[in-house]
Amino acid sequence: MAADLRAIRADITALDVDGIVNAANNSLLGGGGVDGAIHRAAGPELLEACRKLAGCETGDAKITPGFRLPARYVIHTVGPVWHGGERGEPERLASCYRRSLAVALEHGLRSLAFPSISTGVYGYPIERAASIAVDTVYAITRDRNDLTSIVFCCFSAGDLAVYQAILDDLPDR
Ligand code: ADP
């Protein structure tokens, strides 16, 4: 049975799932937006764990424990900065979702929540980013039974509507 894909509006730091994904920056040493919220909620141990990872390439993903979060793990990925779409942004954004899922599977995670990577400070247009997010995750999870639940965690009602429309258009649901 394929994983259940759904969009919700929530603070990702409150979600009780195996893993939450962090939209981090290359240093992995914390930032604003969802990154700052995750570090605040997880506690200072998260920054210590991130230091040991020595950064992360754009499009890659690395894992730490969740510390004080309800989630057991945090998967830190680095989305591309939007420069108009001709500088490899779609491929790199898709890579964030692919690599995050691969790392999750390597660690036996079954439920995962993603924020809307790159669509905050990094400026990626929400409709384009959400299509890549949903298409990439759907293509990977539709034929597997080791991931049970994928949540697209939206921070605004507008983002939720965009994700919901894309999910509603998926086949076999
Ligand atoms: P990026 O630098 O990758 O653009 P941001 O953190 O600026 O990352 O934004 C990514 C998305 O995360 C945005 O849609 C933003 O509104 C959202 N966001 C910010 N805080 C939270 C949170 N606590 N839970 C879920 N999403 C959040």
PDB file of C-alpha atoms and ligand atoms in Angstrom, residues 10-13 23 32-35 37 115-123 153 155 159, ligand 1:
ATOM      1  CA  ALA A  10       0.451  23.498  11.422  1.00  0.00           C
ATOM      2  CA  ASP A  11       3.622  24.416  13.242  1.00  0.00           C
ATOM      3  CA  ILE A  12       5.938  21.607  12.173  1.00  0.00           C
ATOM      4  CA  THR A  13       7.694  21.632  15.556  1.00  0.00           C
ATOM      5  CA  ALA A  23      14.623  23.787   5.524  1.00  0.00           C
ATOM      6  CA  GLY A  32      15.337  32.133  10.659  1.00  0.00           C
ATOM      7  CA  GLY A  33      11.981  30.781   9.571  1.00  0.00           C
ATOM      8  CA  VAL A  34      11.285  27.119  10.119  1.00  0.00           C
ATOM      9  CA  ASP A  35      14.969  26.479  10.898  1.00  0.00           C
ATOM     10  CA  ALA A  37      11.627  27.463  15.099  1.00  0.00           C
ATOM     11  CA  PRO A 115       7.812  22.151   5.390  1.00  0.00           C
ATOM     12  CA  SER A 116       7.480  24.048   2.132  1.00  0.00           C
ATOM     13  CA  ILE A 117      11.209  24.062   1.368  1.00  0.00           C
ATOM     14  CA  SER A 118      12.690  27.205  -0.248  1.00  0.00           C
ATOM     15  CA  THR A 119       9.397  29.121  -0.370  1.00  0.00           C
ATOM     16  CA  GLY A 120      10.166  31.461   2.537  1.00  0.00           C
ATOM     17  CA  VAL A 121      13.302  33.557   2.609  1.00  0.00           C
ATOM     18  CA  TYR A 122      14.707  31.630  -0.394  1.00  0.00           C
ATOM     19  CA  GLY A 123      11.895  33.007  -2.565  1.00  0.00           C
ATOM     20  CA  CYS A 153       3.133  20.973   6.680  1.00  0.00           C
ATOM     21  CA  PHE A 155       2.363  27.544   7.607  1.00  0.00           C
ATOM     22  CA  ASP A 159       0.062  27.567   0.989  1.00  0.00           C
TER      23      ASP A 159
HETATM   24  P1  ADP B   1      13.662  28.750   3.076  1.00  0.00           P
HETATM   25  O1  ADP B   1      14.896  29.500   3.491  1.00  0.00           O
HETATM   26  O2  ADP B   1      13.970  27.338   2.603  1.00  0.00           O
HETATM   27  O3  ADP B   1      12.811  29.522   2.140  1.00  0.00           O
HETATM   28  P2  ADP B   1      11.923  29.417   5.375  1.00  0.00           P
HETATM   29  O4  ADP B   1      12.032  28.880   6.757  1.00  0.00           O
HETATM   30  O5  ADP B   1      12.178  30.882   5.173  1.00  0.00           O
HETATM   31  O6  ADP B   1      12.890  28.489   4.465  1.00  0.00           O
HETATM   32  O7  ADP B   1      10.482  29.094   4.792  1.00  0.00           O
HETATM   33  C1  ADP B   1      10.057  27.814   4.409  1.00  0.00           C
HETATM   34  C2  ADP B   1       8.593  27.643   4.748  1.00  0.00           C
HETATM   35  O8  ADP B   1       8.473  27.298   6.134  1.00  0.00           O
HETATM   36  C3  ADP B   1       7.748  28.895   4.558  1.00  0.00           C
HETATM   37  O9  ADP B   1       6.516  28.512   3.957  1.00  0.00           O
HETATM   38  C4  ADP B   1       7.500  29.369   5.989  1.00  0.00           C
HETATM   39  O10 ADP B   1       6.282  30.073   6.106  1.00  0.00           O
HETATM   40  C5  ADP B   1       7.410  28.031   6.699  1.00  0.00           C
HETATM   41  N1  ADP B   1       7.542  28.030   8.157  1.00  0.00           N
HETATM   42  C6  ADP B   1       8.113  28.944   8.980  1.00  0.00           C
HETATM   43  N2  ADP B   1       8.017  28.531  10.269  1.00  0.00           N
HETATM   44  C7  ADP B   1       7.384  27.322  10.252  1.00  0.00           C
HETATM   45  C8  ADP B   1       6.964  26.390  11.246  1.00  0.00           C
HETATM   46  N3  ADP B   1       7.187  26.590  12.544  1.00  0.00           N
HETATM   47  N4  ADP B   1       6.320  25.248  10.840  1.00  0.00           N
HETATM   48  C9  ADP B   1       6.099  25.019   9.528  1.00  0.00           C
HETATM   49  N5  ADP B   1       6.452  25.851   8.550  1.00  0.00           N
HETATM   50  C10 ADP B   1       7.078  26.995   8.903  1.00  0.00           C
END
